[in-house]
Short mmCIF file of C-alpha atoms in Angstrom, two decimals:
data_model
loop_
_atom_site.label_atom_id
_atom_site.label_comp_id
_atom_site.label_asym_id
_atom_site.label_seq_id
_atom_site.Cartn_x
_atom_site.Cartn_y
_atom_site.Cartn_z
CA MET J 79 20.32 -1.06 12.33
CA SER J 80 18.70 2.26 13.11
CA ARG J 81 15.16 3.22 12.41
CA GLN J 82 14.65 4.61 8.89
CA LEU J 83 11.74 6.72 7.67
CA ILE J 84 10.69 6.42 4.03
CA SER J 85 8.64 9.05 2.17
CA SER J 86 6.73 8.77 -1.10
CA GLY J 87 6.57 12.53 -1.46
CA SER J 88 2.89 12.70 -0.67
CA PRO J 89 1.90 15.99 0.93
CA PHE J 90 -0.36 13.95 3.29
CA GLU J 91 2.72 12.54 5.03
CA LYS J 92 3.90 15.86 6.47
CA THR J 93 0.39 17.17 7.12
CA ALA J 94 -0.70 14.07 9.02
CA GLY J 95 2.67 13.32 10.59
CA TYR J 96 3.39 9.87 9.25
CA SER J 97 5.85 8.08 6.99
CA ARG J 98 5.01 6.01 3.93
CA ALA J 99 7.13 3.30 5.54
CA VAL J 100 9.22 2.74 8.62
CA VAL J 101 12.12 0.27 8.62
CA ASP J 102 13.05 -1.22 11.98
CA GLY J 103 15.66 -3.96 11.83
CA ASP J 104 14.65 -6.60 9.35
CA PHE J 105 11.08 -5.31 9.08
CA ALA J 106 9.47 -2.67 6.89
CA PHE J 107 6.02 -1.42 7.82
CA VAL J 108 4.27 0.34 4.92
CA SER J 109 1.43 2.69 5.90
CA GLY J 110 -2.00 2.46 4.42
CA THR J 111 -1.54 3.47 0.78
CA THR J 112 -4.36 4.75 -1.41
CA GLY J 113 -4.52 4.74 -5.18
CA TYR J 114 -3.05 8.18 -5.92
CA ASP J 115 -0.44 8.59 -8.61
CA TYR J 116 1.92 10.69 -6.53
CA THR J 117 3.84 11.97 -9.56
CA THR J 118 0.68 13.71 -10.87
CA MET J 119 -1.33 13.81 -7.60
CA THR J 120 -4.29 12.34 -9.44
CA LEU J 121 -6.62 9.59 -8.33
CA PRO J 122 -8.17 7.43 -11.02
CA ALA J 123 -11.89 6.77 -10.67
CA ASP J 124 -11.48 3.01 -11.37
CA VAL J 125 -10.75 0.69 -8.45
CA THR J 126 -8.51 -1.49 -10.58
CA ALA J 127 -6.29 1.47 -11.49
CA GLN J 128 -6.33 2.65 -7.85
CA THR J 129 -5.19 -0.82 -6.70
CA ARG J 130 -2.37 -0.87 -9.25
CA ASN J 131 -1.28 2.59 -8.05
CA CYS J 132 -1.31 1.33 -4.45
CA PHE J 133 1.10 -1.43 -5.30
CA LYS J 134 3.30 0.87 -7.38
CA THR J 135 3.68 3.24 -4.41
CA ILE J 136 4.23 0.34 -2.01
CA GLU J 137 6.88 -1.19 -4.26
CA GLY J 138 8.70 2.14 -4.56
CA ALA J 139 8.74 2.56 -0.76
CA LEU J 140 10.02 -0.97 -0.27
CA GLN J 141 12.75 -0.52 -2.88
CA GLN J 142 13.82 2.78 -1.26
CA ALA J 143 14.13 0.88 2.01
CA GLY J 144 16.15 -1.96 0.46
CA PHE J 145 13.32 -4.48 0.32
CA SER J 146 11.43 -6.10 -2.54
CA MET J 147 7.84 -7.15 -3.01
CA SER J 148 8.98 -10.76 -2.48
CA ASP J 149 9.76 -9.79 1.13
CA LEU J 150 6.07 -9.18 1.92
CA VAL J 151 4.72 -11.29 4.78
CA ARG J 152 1.44 -9.48 5.55
CA ALA J 153 -1.11 -7.41 3.61
CA THR J 154 -4.32 -5.74 4.64
CA TYR J 155 -6.78 -4.42 2.05
CA TYR J 156 -9.48 -1.89 2.88
CA ILE J 157 -12.29 -1.34 0.36
CA THR J 158 -15.33 0.88 0.58
CA ASP J 159 -17.64 -1.26 -1.61
CA ALA J 160 -17.82 -5.03 -1.30
CA SER J 161 -18.66 -5.25 -5.00
CA ASP J 162 -15.09 -4.05 -5.72
CA ALA J 163 -13.52 -7.09 -3.99
CA ASP J 164 -13.17 -9.19 -7.12
CA ALA J 165 -11.42 -6.36 -9.04
CA VAL J 166 -9.06 -5.72 -6.13
CA PHE J 167 -8.34 -9.43 -5.71
CA ALA J 168 -7.56 -9.74 -9.45
CA VAL J 169 -4.80 -7.09 -9.12
CA CYS J 170 -3.58 -8.67 -5.87
CA GLY J 171 -3.32 -11.99 -7.66
CA GLU J 172 -1.32 -10.40 -10.49
CA VAL J 173 1.11 -8.70 -8.10
CA LEU J 174 1.22 -11.18 -5.19
CA GLY J 175 0.29 -14.51 -6.73
CA GLU J 176 3.76 -16.02 -6.26
CA ILE J 177 4.51 -14.16 -2.98
CA ARG J 178 1.27 -15.04 -1.21
CA PRO J 179 1.60 -13.04 2.04
CA ALA J 180 -0.88 -13.56 4.84
CA ALA J 181 -3.73 -11.20 3.97
CA THR J 182 -7.02 -9.72 5.18
CA LEU J 183 -9.68 -7.80 3.25
CA LEU J 184 -11.97 -5.44 5.16
CA VAL J 185 -14.98 -3.59 3.83
CA VAL J 186 -15.08 -0.23 5.59
CA ALA J 187 -17.64 2.58 5.72
CA GLY J 188 -15.25 4.99 4.05
CA LEU J 189 -11.74 6.23 3.62
CA TYR J 190 -10.32 9.74 4.10
CA LYS J 191 -11.84 11.04 0.85
CA PRO J 192 -14.99 9.62 -0.74
CA GLU J 193 -13.26 9.06 -4.11
CA MET J 194 -10.75 6.73 -2.44
CA LYS J 195 -11.94 3.13 -3.09
CA VAL J 196 -9.03 1.08 -1.77
CA GLU J 197 -6.22 1.34 0.72
CA ILE J 198 -3.50 -1.24 1.22
CA GLU J 199 -0.94 -1.63 4.03
CA VAL J 200 1.82 -4.22 4.09
CA THR J 201 4.61 -5.59 6.28
CA ALA J 202 7.83 -6.99 4.85
CA LYS J 203 10.60 -8.95 6.48
CA ARG J 204 14.07 -8.93 4.97
CA ARG J 205 15.11 -12.41 3.83
#
């Protein structure tokens, strides 16, 4: 299987020279995804809504690549405020509670824009 590049339509992808996801063989590597709604190019202020948008974008990229959320094997969560961890984990539990990929949460000094509160990257392996 050849390498496949997946785009979410974000203008950041072309500007920064990356793909939303790259499929290589049975693996899909989804880039760090922030909470933008890429259909409206808006970013909600609430970390819960941002986290839900992250997963919506991730799921769309995986589907475009022929994968599903149940194929996730690894997730990394980046948050800018430790007090947001419980809200992020609540959404993660809703979305990934039955999938249960290996996961790491990191509290970072900041993301690309100060209004970005969460960024999620995942790896999936085709079953």
